PDB file of C-alpha atoms and ligand atoms in Angstrom:
ATOM      1  CA  MET A 476      -0.094  -0.008  -0.066  1.00 91.00           C
ATOM      2  CA  ASP A 477       1.228   3.464  -0.888  1.00 92.00           C
ATOM      3  CA  SER A 478      -0.455   5.160   1.957  1.00 93.00           C
ATOM      4  CA  ALA A 479      -1.949   4.366   5.551  1.00 94.00           C
ATOM      5  CA  ARG A 480      -3.691   6.106   8.411  1.00 94.00           C
ATOM      6  CA  ASP A 481      -1.933   7.548  11.306  1.00 94.00           C
ATOM      7  CA  ARG A 482      -3.457   5.740  14.264  1.00 94.00           C
ATOM      8  CA  LEU A 483      -3.233   8.828  16.485  1.00 93.00           C
ATOM      9  CA  THR A 484      -4.128  11.748  14.215  1.00 90.00           C
ATOM     10  CA  LEU A 485      -6.159   9.622  11.781  1.00 89.00           C
ATOM     11  CA  GLU A 486      -4.659  11.410   8.803  1.00 88.00           C
ATOM     12  CA  ILE A 487      -3.621   9.679   5.709  1.00 89.00           C
ATOM     13  CA  VAL A 488       0.078   9.430   5.311  1.00 92.00           C
ATOM     14  CA  GLU A 489       2.113   8.725   2.217  1.00 93.00           C
ATOM     15  CA  ALA A 490       4.667   6.071   2.694  1.00 94.00           C
ATOM     16  CA  GLU A 491       7.339   8.272   0.899  1.00 91.00           C
ATOM     17  CA  ASP A 492       6.660  11.151   3.334  1.00 91.00           C
ATOM     18  CA  LEU A 493       7.816   8.955   6.256  1.00 92.00           C
ATOM     19  CA  LYS A 494      11.311   9.517   4.836  1.00 89.00           C
ATOM     20  CA  LEU A 495      10.894  13.124   5.991  1.00 88.00           C
ATOM     21  CA  LEU A 496      10.239  12.291   9.696  1.00 88.00           C
ATOM     22  CA  THR A 497      13.093  12.193  12.249  1.00 84.00           C
ATOM     23  CA  SER A 498      11.571   8.994  13.750  1.00 89.00           C
ATOM     24  CA  VAL A 499       8.853   6.581  12.599  1.00 93.00           C
ATOM     25  CA  ASP A 500       6.672   4.615  14.953  1.00 94.00           C
ATOM     26  CA  THR A 501       6.396   1.405  13.220  1.00 94.00           C
ATOM     27  CA  TYR A 502       3.311   0.450  15.324  1.00 96.00           C
ATOM     28  CA  GLY A 503       1.489   3.881  14.513  1.00 96.00           C
ATOM     29  CA  TYR A 504      -0.281   3.128  11.348  1.00 97.00           C
ATOM     30  CA  GLN A 505      -3.380   1.206  10.159  1.00 96.00           C
ATOM     31  CA  CYS A 506      -5.190   0.422   6.868  1.00 94.00           C
ATOM     32  CA  PRO A 507      -7.103   3.668   5.794  1.00 89.00           C
ATOM     33  CA  GLY A 508     -10.106   1.586   5.223  1.00 88.00           C
ATOM     34  CA  CYS A 509     -10.265  -0.577   8.315  1.00 90.00           C
ATOM     35  CA  THR A 510      -8.136  -0.831  11.430  1.00 90.00           C
ATOM     36  CA  THR A 511      -5.701  -3.550  10.553  1.00 95.00           C
ATOM     37  CA  GLN A 512      -2.247  -2.689  11.477  1.00 96.00           C
ATOM     38  CA  ALA A 513      -0.110  -1.414   8.633  1.00 97.00           C
ATOM     39  CA  PHE A 514       3.736  -1.654   8.734  1.00 97.00           C
ATOM     40  CA  PRO A 515       5.977   0.858   7.154  1.00 96.00           C
ATOM     41  CA  ARG A 516       8.636  -0.673   5.007  1.00 95.00           C
ATOM     42  CA  SER A 517      11.747   0.947   3.345  1.00 92.00           C
ATOM     43  CA  TYR A 518      10.900   4.271   5.026  1.00 90.00           C
ATOM     44  CA  ARG A 519      14.672   5.176   5.808  1.00 86.00           C
ATOM     45  CA  SER A 520      15.877   7.974   3.482  1.00 76.00           C
ATOM     46  CA  GLU A 521      18.822   5.813   2.500  1.00 76.00           C
ATOM     47  CA  ASN A 522      16.499   2.894   1.281  1.00 76.00           C
ATOM     48  CA  LEU A 523      16.841   2.204  -2.385  1.00 80.00           C
ATOM     49  CA  VAL A 524      13.387   0.770  -2.634  1.00 83.00           C
ATOM     50  CA  ARG A 525      10.070   2.732  -2.757  1.00 89.00           C
ATOM     51  CA  ALA A 526       8.616   3.209   0.761  1.00 93.00           C
ATOM     52  CA  HIS A 527       5.226   1.323   1.346  1.00 95.00           C
ATOM     53  CA  PHE A 528       3.083  -0.105   3.898  1.00 96.00           C
ATOM     54  CA  GLN A 529       2.508  -3.765   4.367  1.00 96.00           C
ATOM     55  CA  LEU A 530      -0.222  -5.709   6.226  1.00 94.00           C
ATOM     56  CA  ARG A 531       0.407  -8.865   8.268  1.00 94.00           C
ATOM     57  CA  ASP A 532      -3.218  -9.561   9.044  1.00 95.00           C
ATOM     58  CA  PRO A 533      -6.119  -9.682   6.521  1.00 93.00           C
ATOM     59  CA  HIS A 534      -8.416  -6.636   6.194  1.00 93.00           C
ATOM     60  CA  TYR A 535     -11.575  -6.548   8.177  1.00 91.00           C
ATOM     61  CA  PRO A 536     -14.787  -7.430   6.230  1.00 90.00           C
ATOM     62  CA  GLY A 537     -16.140  -4.559   4.316  1.00 85.00           C
ATOM     63  CA  CYS A 538     -12.956  -2.724   4.073  1.00 88.00           C
ATOM     64  CA  GLU A 539     -12.944  -0.415   0.915  1.00 83.00           C
ATOM     65  CA  ILE A 540      -9.121  -0.376   0.540  1.00 87.00           C
ATOM     66  CA  GLU A 541      -9.318  -4.238  -0.089  1.00 84.00           C
ATOM     67  CA  GLY A 542     -11.159  -3.720  -3.427  1.00 86.00           C
ATOM     68  CA  GLU A 543      -8.728  -0.948  -4.572  1.00 89.00           C
ATOM     69  CA  GLU A 544      -6.182  -3.253  -6.420  1.00 86.00           C
ATOM     70  CA  LYS A 545      -9.101  -4.580  -8.461  1.00 90.00           C
ATOM     71  CA  ILE A 546     -10.243  -1.102  -9.360  1.00 94.00           C
ATOM     72  CA  ILE A 547      -6.666  -0.207 -10.304  1.00 94.00           C
ATOM     73  CA  ALA A 548      -6.413  -3.285 -12.645  1.00 94.00           C
ATOM     74  CA  GLN A 549      -9.837  -2.425 -14.150  1.00 96.00           C
ATOM     75  CA  GLY A 550      -8.926   1.123 -14.553  1.00 96.00           C
ATOM     76  CA  ARG A 551      -6.231   0.209 -16.995  1.00 94.00           C
ATOM     77  CA  ARG A 552      -8.891  -1.227 -19.529  1.00 95.00           C
ATOM     78  CA  GLY A 553     -11.706   1.257 -19.174  1.00 97.00           C
ATOM     79  CA  SER A 554     -13.295   3.842 -17.052  1.00 97.00           C
ATOM     80  CA  VAL A 555     -13.912   3.261 -13.407  1.00 97.00           C
ATOM     81  CA  GLN A 556     -15.378   6.612 -12.678  1.00 96.00           C
ATOM     82  CA  ARG A 557     -18.105   5.334 -10.366  1.00 94.00           C
ATOM     83  CA  GLU A 558     -15.534   3.440  -8.268  1.00 93.00           C
ATOM     84  CA  LEU A 559     -13.279   6.409  -8.199  1.00 94.00           C
ATOM     85  CA  GLU A 560     -15.986   8.745  -7.069  1.00 91.00           C
ATOM     86  CA  THR A 561     -16.676   6.576  -4.044  1.00 85.00           C
ATOM     87  CA  SER A 562     -13.136   5.563  -3.033  1.00 80.00           C
ATOM     88  CA  PRO A 563     -11.497   8.523  -1.302  1.00 77.00           C
ATOM     89  CA  GLY A 564      -7.851   8.027  -1.920  1.00 84.00           C
ATOM     90  CA  LEU A 565      -7.465   6.598  -5.507  1.00 92.00           C
ATOM     91  CA  SER A 566      -8.052   9.673  -7.560  1.00 94.00           C
ATOM     92  CA  PRO A 567      -7.660  12.960  -5.398  1.00 95.00           C
ATOM     93  CA  ALA A 568      -9.887  15.790  -6.595  1.00 95.00           C
ATOM     94  CA  ARG A 569      -7.417  18.549  -5.400  1.00 95.00           C
ATOM     95  CA  LEU A 570      -4.108  19.451  -4.071  1.00 95.00           C
ATOM     96  CA  GLN A 571      -4.098  21.098  -0.633  1.00 92.00           C
ATOM     97  CA  LEU A 572      -0.630  21.924   0.623  1.00 88.00           C
ATOM     98  CA  ILE A 573      -0.472  21.849   4.396  1.00 78.00           C
ATOM     99  CA  GLU A 574       2.377  23.663   5.896  1.00 61.00           C
ATOM    100  CA  VAL A 575       2.745  21.772   9.287  1.00 48.00           C
ATOM    101  CA  ARG A 576       1.668  18.201  10.191  1.00 48.00           C
ATOM    102  CA  THR A 577      -0.911  18.129  13.013  1.00 45.00           C
ATOM    103  CA  ILE A 578       1.094  18.283  16.201  1.00 44.00           C
ATOM    104  CA  VAL A 579      -0.498  16.159  18.873  1.00 47.00           C
ATOM    105  CA  ASP A 580      -0.264  17.121  22.401  1.00 47.00           C
ATOM    106  CA  SER A 581       0.925  14.058  24.193  1.00 46.00           C
ATOM    107  CA  THR A 582      -0.659  15.090  27.427  1.00 49.00           C
ATOM    108  CA  ILE A 583      -4.038  14.609  26.078  1.00 47.00           C
ATOM    109  CA  PRO A 584      -5.199  10.950  26.435  1.00 49.00           C
ATOM    110  CA  ARG A 585      -5.049   9.052  23.146  1.00 46.00           C
ATOM    111  CA  THR A 586      -8.684   8.069  23.323  1.00 49.00           C
ATOM    112  CA  GLU A 587      -9.860  11.713  23.748  1.00 47.00           C
ATOM    113  CA  ILE A 588      -7.960  12.929  20.646  1.00 45.00           C
ATOM    114  CA  GLN A 589      -9.180   9.740  18.705  1.00 46.00           C
ATOM    115  CA  THR A 590     -12.805  10.330  19.744  1.00 45.00           C
ATOM    116  CA  GLN A 591     -12.527  14.110  18.659  1.00 44.00           C
ATOM    117  CA  ARG A 592     -11.063  12.972  15.292  1.00 44.00           C
ATOM    118  CA  ILE A 593     -13.268  10.182  14.712  1.00 43.00           C
ATOM    119  CA  HIS A 594     -16.220  12.360  15.365  1.00 39.00           C
ATOM    120  CA  ARG A 595     -14.878  14.963  12.992  1.00 42.00           C
ATOM    121  CA  LEU A 596     -13.987  12.359  10.435  1.00 43.00           C
ATOM    122  CA  ASN A 597     -17.483  10.692  10.574  1.00 38.00           C
ATOM    123  CA  GLY A 598     -18.977  14.010   9.569  1.00 36.00           C
ATOM    124  CA  VAL A 599     -16.489  14.277   6.681  1.00 37.00           C
ATOM    125  CA  THR A 600     -17.020  10.629   5.841  1.00 39.00           C
ATOM    126  CA  ASP A 601     -20.789  11.213   5.315  1.00 36.00           C
ATOM    127  CA  GLU A 602     -19.978  14.018   2.945  1.00 36.00           C
ATOM    128  CA  ALA A 603     -17.135  11.900   1.453  1.00 38.00           C
ATOM    129  CA  ARG A 604     -19.623   9.255   0.616  1.00 39.00           C
ATOM    130  CA  ARG A 605     -21.356  11.648  -1.628  1.00 39.00           C
ATOM    131  CA  ASP A 606     -18.308  13.530  -3.003  1.00 48.00           C
ATOM    132  CA  GLY A 607     -15.848  10.769  -2.507  1.00 75.00           C
ATOM    133  CA  ARG A 608     -12.599  12.012  -3.754  1.00 87.00           C
ATOM    134  CA  ARG A 609     -10.396  13.617  -1.021  1.00 86.00           C
ATOM    135  CA  ALA A 610      -7.714  16.119  -1.245  1.00 91.00           C
ATOM    136  CA  ALA A 611      -3.987  15.259  -1.520  1.00 92.00           C
ATOM    137  CA  ASN A 612      -1.118  17.018   0.438  1.00 90.00           C
ATOM    138  CA  SER A 613       1.412  16.562  -2.313  1.00 93.00           C
ATOM    139  CA  ILE A 614       1.317  15.964  -6.134  1.00 96.00           C
ATOM    140  CA  ARG A 615       2.420  12.316  -5.722  1.00 95.00           C
ATOM    141  CA  PRO A 616      -1.087  10.645  -5.317  1.00 95.00           C
ATOM    142  CA  ILE A 617      -2.375  12.838  -8.161  1.00 97.00           C
ATOM    143  CA  CYS A 618       0.245  11.825 -10.534  1.00 98.00           C
ATOM    144  CA  ARG A 619      -0.196   8.164  -9.587  1.00 97.00           C
ATOM    145  CA  ALA A 620      -3.813   8.438 -10.438  1.00 97.00           C
ATOM    146  CA  PHE A 621      -3.040  10.420 -13.757  1.00 98.00           C
ATOM    147  CA  LEU A 622      -1.145   7.291 -14.940  1.00 98.00           C
ATOM    148  CA  ARG A 623      -3.227   4.508 -13.421  1.00 97.00           C
ATOM    149  CA  PHE A 624      -6.622   5.752 -14.771  1.00 98.00           C
ATOM    150  CA  PRO A 625      -6.093   6.761 -18.184  1.00 98.00           C
ATOM    151  CA  PHE A 626      -9.800   6.388 -19.212  1.00 98.00           C
ATOM    152  CA  ASP A 627     -10.923   8.799 -16.328  1.00 97.00           C
ATOM    153  CA  ARG A 628      -8.774  11.847 -17.107  1.00 98.00           C
ATOM    154  CA  HIS A 629     -11.975  13.831 -17.391  1.00 97.00           C
ATOM    155  CA  LEU A 630     -12.415  13.788 -13.727  1.00 97.00           C
ATOM    156  CA  SER A 631     -11.962  17.030 -11.910  1.00 96.00           C
ATOM    157  CA  LEU A 632      -8.736  18.272 -10.435  1.00 97.00           C
ATOM    158  CA  ALA A 633      -8.033  21.527  -8.687  1.00 97.00           C
ATOM    159  CA  VAL A 634      -4.242  22.502  -8.353  1.00 97.00           C
ATOM    160  CA  PRO A 635      -3.500  26.049  -6.915  1.00 95.00           C
ATOM    161  CA  GLY A 636      -1.979  28.170  -9.638  1.00 95.00           C
ATOM    162  CA  ILE A 637      -3.102  25.813 -12.537  1.00 97.00           C
ATOM    163  CA  ALA A 638      -6.016  27.024 -14.501  1.00 97.00           C
ATOM    164  CA  PRO A 639      -7.426  23.824 -16.168  1.00 97.00           C
ATOM    165  CA  THR A 640      -9.670  21.847 -13.692  1.00 96.00           C
ATOM    166  CA  ALA A 641      -9.513  18.224 -15.110  1.00 97.00           C
ATOM    167  CA  TYR A 642      -6.740  15.670 -15.056  1.00 98.00           C
ATOM    168  CA  GLN A 643      -6.792  15.711 -18.892  1.00 97.00           C
ATOM    169  CA  THR A 644      -5.716  19.302 -19.138  1.00 98.00           C
ATOM    170  CA  ALA A 645      -3.859  20.091 -15.802  1.00 98.00           C
ATOM    171  CA  PHE A 646      -1.096  17.781 -16.891  1.00 98.00           C
ATOM    172  CA  LYS A 647       1.326  18.566 -19.716  1.00 98.00           C
ATOM    173  CA  LYS A 648       3.868  16.128 -21.194  1.00 98.00           C
ATOM    174  CA  LEU A 649       7.250  17.353 -22.218  1.00 98.00           C
ATOM    175  CA  ARG A 650       7.901  15.655 -25.573  1.00 95.00           C
ATOM    176  CA  SER A 651      10.984  14.943 -27.602  1.00 93.00           C
ATOM    177  CA  ASN A 652       9.995  16.596 -30.884  1.00 91.00           C
ATOM    178  CA  GLY A 653      11.380  20.109 -30.193  1.00 93.00           C
ATOM    179  CA  LEU A 654      11.421  22.586 -27.449  1.00 96.00           C
ATOM    180  CA  GLU A 655       8.071  24.215 -26.576  1.00 96.00           C
ATOM    181  CA  HIS A 656       7.224  27.466 -24.775  1.00 96.00           C
ATOM    182  CA  PHE A 657       4.836  26.982 -21.941  1.00 97.00           C
ATOM    183  CA  PRO A 658       3.733  30.297 -20.452  1.00 95.00           C
ATOM    184  CA  ASP A 659       1.100  28.739 -18.196  1.00 96.00           C
ATOM    185  CA  LEU A 660       1.708  26.478 -15.218  1.00 97.00           C
ATOM    186  CA  ARG A 661       0.939  22.964 -15.483  1.00 98.00           C
ATOM    187  CA  ILE A 662       1.828  19.626 -13.758  1.00 98.00           C
ATOM    188  CA  PHE A 663       4.602  18.932 -16.373  1.00 98.00           C
ATOM    189  CA  TYR A 664       6.088  15.494 -16.654  1.00 98.00           C
ATOM    190  CA  GLY A 665       8.510  13.800 -18.795  1.00 98.00           C
ATOM    191  CA  GLU A 666      10.563  10.548 -18.874  1.00 97.00           C
ATOM    192  CA  LEU A 667      13.668  10.553 -16.758  1.00 97.00           C
ATOM    193  CA  ALA A 668      16.962  10.458 -18.521  1.00 97.00           C
ATOM    194  CA  TRP A 669      19.408   7.793 -17.725  1.00 96.00           C
ATOM    195  CA  THR A 670      21.897  10.408 -16.735  1.00 95.00           C
ATOM    196  CA  PRO A 671      22.099  10.744 -12.873  1.00 96.00           C
ATOM    197  CA  ALA A 672      20.887  14.029 -11.393  1.00 97.00           C
ATOM    198  CA  ALA A 673      23.738  16.504 -10.688  1.00 97.00           C
ATOM    199  CA  GLU A 674      23.943  18.227  -7.246  1.00 95.00           C
ATOM    200  CA  SER A 675      25.403  21.267  -5.784  1.00 94.00           C
ATOM    201  CA  PHE A 676      24.708  23.033  -2.474  1.00 91.00           C
ATOM    202  CA  GLU A 677      22.232  25.487  -4.214  1.00 94.00           C
ATOM    203  CA  HIS A 678      20.559  23.007  -6.451  1.00 96.00           C
ATOM    204  CA  LEU A 679      19.893  19.617  -8.002  1.00 98.00           C
ATOM    205  CA  THR A 680      19.715  19.407 -11.755  1.00 98.00           C
ATOM    206  CA  ILE A 681      17.555  16.732 -13.118  1.00 98.00           C
ATOM    207  CA  THR A 682      17.652  15.790 -16.904  1.00 98.00           C
ATOM    208  CA  LEU A 683      14.776  14.474 -18.860  1.00 98.00           C
ATOM    209  CA  ASN A 684      14.677  12.269 -21.928  1.00 96.00           C
ATOM    210  CA  ALA A 685      12.664  14.981 -23.705  1.00 97.00           C
ATOM    211  CA  GLY A 686      13.466  18.229 -25.640  1.00 96.00           C
ATOM    212  CA  LYS A 687      15.040  18.658 -29.014  1.00 95.00           C
ATOM    213  CA  TRP A 688      16.717  15.962 -31.112  1.00 91.00           C
ATOM    214  CA  ASP A 689      19.318  17.339 -33.543  1.00 89.00           C
ATOM    215  CA  GLN A 690      20.856  14.568 -35.584  1.00 87.00           C
ATOM    216  CA  LYS A 691      21.727  12.177 -32.855  1.00 88.00           C
ATOM    217  CA  THR A 692      22.064  14.625 -29.974  1.00 92.00           C
ATOM    218  CA  LEU A 693      19.267  15.742 -27.615  1.00 92.00           C
ATOM    219  CA  THR A 694      18.945  19.193 -26.151  1.00 96.00           C
ATOM    220  CA  PRO A 695      17.003  18.094 -23.002  1.00 97.00           C
ATOM    221  CA  TYR A 696      14.736  19.685 -20.749  1.00 98.00           C
ATOM    222  CA  GLN A 697      16.266  19.960 -17.341  1.00 98.00           C
ATOM    223  CA  VAL A 698      14.536  20.675 -13.964  1.00 98.00           C
ATOM    224  CA  ILE A 699      16.395  22.709 -11.445  1.00 98.00           C
ATOM    225  CA  VAL A 700      15.392  22.086  -7.937  1.00 98.00           C
ATOM    226  CA  GLU A 701      16.364  25.088  -5.833  1.00 97.00           C
ATOM    227  CA  TRP A 702      16.921  23.349  -2.629  1.00 95.00           C
ATOM    228  CA  ASP A 703      18.752  26.034  -0.602  1.00 92.00           C
ATOM    229  CA  GLY A 704      16.243  25.966   2.179  1.00 91.00           C
ATOM    230  CA  TRP A 705      15.462  22.126   2.278  1.00 93.00           C
ATOM    231  CA  SER A 706      16.609  19.922   5.096  1.00 91.00           C
ATOM    232  CA  THR A 707      19.212  17.316   4.759  1.00 90.00           C
ATOM    233  CA  VAL A 708      16.646  14.640   5.036  1.00 89.00           C
ATOM    234  CA  ALA A 709      14.370  16.347   2.334  1.00 91.00           C
ATOM    235  CA  ARG A 710      17.270  16.594  -0.003  1.00 94.00           C
ATOM    236  CA  SER A 711      18.414  12.974   0.571  1.00 91.00           C
ATOM    237  CA  ARG A 712      14.862  11.710  -0.087  1.00 91.00           C
ATOM    238  CA  LEU A 713      14.609  13.368  -3.343  1.00 94.00           C
ATOM    239  CA  LYS A 714      18.055  12.180  -4.427  1.00 94.00           C
ATOM    240  CA  ARG A 715      17.254   8.503  -3.462  1.00 91.00           C
ATOM    241  CA  GLU A 716      13.863   8.667  -5.137  1.00 93.00           C
ATOM    242  CA  LEU A 717      15.312   9.818  -8.298  1.00 96.00           C
ATOM    243  CA  GLU A 718      18.040   7.097  -8.284  1.00 94.00           C
ATOM    244  CA  VAL A 719      15.425   4.427  -7.555  1.00 93.00           C
ATOM    245  CA  ALA A 720      13.345   5.761 -10.527  1.00 96.00           C
ATOM    246  CA  ARG A 721      16.350   5.997 -12.690  1.00 96.00           C
ATOM    247  CA  GLN A 722      17.306   2.331 -12.099  1.00 95.00           C
ATOM    248  CA  GLU A 723      13.696   1.256 -12.545  1.00 95.00           C
ATOM    249  CA  ASN A 724      13.597   3.026 -15.887  1.00 97.00           C
ATOM    250  CA  ILE A 725      16.859   1.483 -17.260  1.00 97.00           C
ATOM    251  CA  LYS A 726      15.615  -2.053 -16.016  1.00 96.00           C
ATOM    252  CA  ALA A 727      12.266  -1.527 -17.783  1.00 97.00           C
ATOM    253  CA  ASN A 728      13.967  -0.479 -20.926  1.00 96.00           C
ATOM    254  CA  LYS A 729      16.415  -3.414 -20.933  1.00 97.00           C
ATOM    255  CA  GLU A 730      13.584  -5.952 -20.280  1.00 97.00           C
ATOM    256  CA  CYS A 731      11.506  -4.148 -23.055  1.00 97.00           C
ATOM    257  CA  GLN A 732       8.675  -3.387 -20.619  1.00 97.00           C
ATOM    258  CA  ARG A 733       6.223  -0.670 -21.369  1.00 96.00           C
ATOM    259  CA  SER A 734       6.562   0.993 -18.162  1.00 97.00           C
ATOM    260  CA  ARG A 735       8.919   4.120 -17.688  1.00 97.00           C
ATOM    261  CA  SER A 736       9.989   6.302 -14.788  1.00 98.00           C
ATOM    262  CA  TYR A 737       8.241   9.816 -15.290  1.00 98.00           C
ATOM    263  CA  LEU A 738       9.340  12.967 -13.221  1.00 98.00           C
ATOM    264  CA  PHE A 739       6.233  15.158 -12.410  1.00 98.00           C
ATOM    265  CA  PHE A 740       6.616  18.791 -11.219  1.00 98.00           C
ATOM    266  CA  VAL A 741       4.755  22.074 -10.895  1.00 97.00           C
ATOM    267  CA  GLY A 742       7.355  24.583 -11.751  1.00 97.00           C
ATOM    268  CA  ALA A 743       7.731  27.568 -14.095  1.00 96.00           C
ATOM    269  CA  GLN A 744       9.769  27.520 -17.302  1.00 97.00           C
ATOM    270  CA  ASP A 745      12.690  29.993 -17.468  1.00 96.00           C
ATOM    271  CA  ALA A 746      11.732  32.828 -19.560  1.00 91.00           C
ATOM    272  CA  ARG A 747      15.124  33.081 -21.364  1.00 94.00           C
ATOM    273  CA  ASN A 748      16.277  29.480 -21.454  1.00 97.00           C
ATOM    274  CA  ILE A 749      13.116  27.328 -22.318  1.00 97.00           C
ATOM    275  CA  THR A 750      14.996  24.080 -21.654  1.00 97.00           C
ATOM    276  CA  ILE A 751      14.932  25.020 -17.826  1.00 98.00           C
ATOM    277  CA  PHE A 752      12.192  24.549 -15.484  1.00 98.00           C
ATOM    278  CA  ARG A 753      12.722  25.615 -11.643  1.00 97.00           C
ATOM    279  CA  ILE A 754      11.017  24.221  -8.591  1.00 96.00           C
ATOM    280  CA  MET A 755      11.385  24.992  -4.972  1.00 95.00           C
ATOM    281  CA  ASP A 756       8.726  23.148  -2.986  1.00 94.00           C
ATOM    282  CA  HIS A 757       9.393  19.328  -2.331  1.00 93.00           C
ATOM    283  CA  ARG A 758       5.628  18.644  -2.313  1.00 94.00           C
ATOM    284  CA  LEU A 759       5.562  19.739  -5.926  1.00 97.00           C
ATOM    285  CA  ILE A 760       7.968  17.212  -7.448  1.00 97.00           C
ATOM    286  CA  CYS A 761       7.891  13.214  -7.469  1.00 97.00           C
ATOM    287  CA  THR A 762       8.648  10.253  -9.769  1.00 97.00           C
ATOM    288  CA  VAL A 763       6.203   7.490 -10.781  1.00 97.00           C
ATOM    289  CA  HIS A 764       7.077   4.540 -12.455  1.00 96.00           C
ATOM    290  CA  ASP A 765       4.210   3.113 -14.657  1.00 96.00           C
ATOM    291  CA  GLU A 766       2.929   2.799 -18.148  1.00 97.00           C
ATOM    292  CA  LEU A 767       1.689   5.891 -19.752  1.00 97.00           C
ATOM    293  CA  VAL A 768      -1.321   5.154 -21.902  1.00 96.00           C
ATOM    294  CA  PHE A 769      -3.471   7.640 -24.103  1.00 96.00           C
ATOM    295  CA  PRO A 770      -6.767   5.986 -24.948  1.00 94.00           C
ATOM    296  CA  ARG A 771      -8.021   6.663 -28.415  1.00 85.00           C
TER     297      ARG A 771
HETATM  298 ZN1   ZN B 939      -8.357  -2.511   5.283  1.00 79.38          ZN
END
């Protein structure tokens, strides 16, 4: 599983975000759909495997998360709109950046916090049953949904600063048939190059396998991450993630699989040098390894 529920705050947590925490309570998470314990795996920032949650026990009867894998598989072949509208996590409806994670006062008894939260969540859940699709706190779950559900890209998506309001139009692929000018902000994405990212203290430069081919040379698009203000942990997480994605991409290529590693980011194109995009916020960049499908 890519995400789980924090047992104390009842918030949904992305496994990759555990890499940003100084310590992880391995007993602190449960399945988002039932209370079965979920154990974080590969959550240390030095791990060269994507972080995830694993269940040792089966889901409780009626758990909606249990059916998600089936929906994901169906979503590759056709629309699963109805299912996405009633399963909160699979296809987020909007990006909502939260500055600080909820800080829980340890002097308040656990049960009291939980009662309050459950009470609030129950209210939301009834709403959610009607509206279904919840917000995401980083672009990661949104980008995953973009690749997973090619037949449902007409679903709504609200991202601050991006004018289009559907998956289909909020994303923009960086292609290999010439350099384009993009005056408006989008969730840009392109296949990762095999070249590793280059780092300095001020920034990290990520090269894409997209841009302009001239004879046999590519003038690639590059994403410059201005990470001056980032913590060591946040820097290390991005570097590792990029390396994992790069390795996955090389492997998929060599094994003639259809999946590729894509870099997704929300960042402005440099006005003078259109090969360059800049990003500053770690919640606005991620990689996803999957097959990119454009249905006819
Ligand atoms: Zn469950």
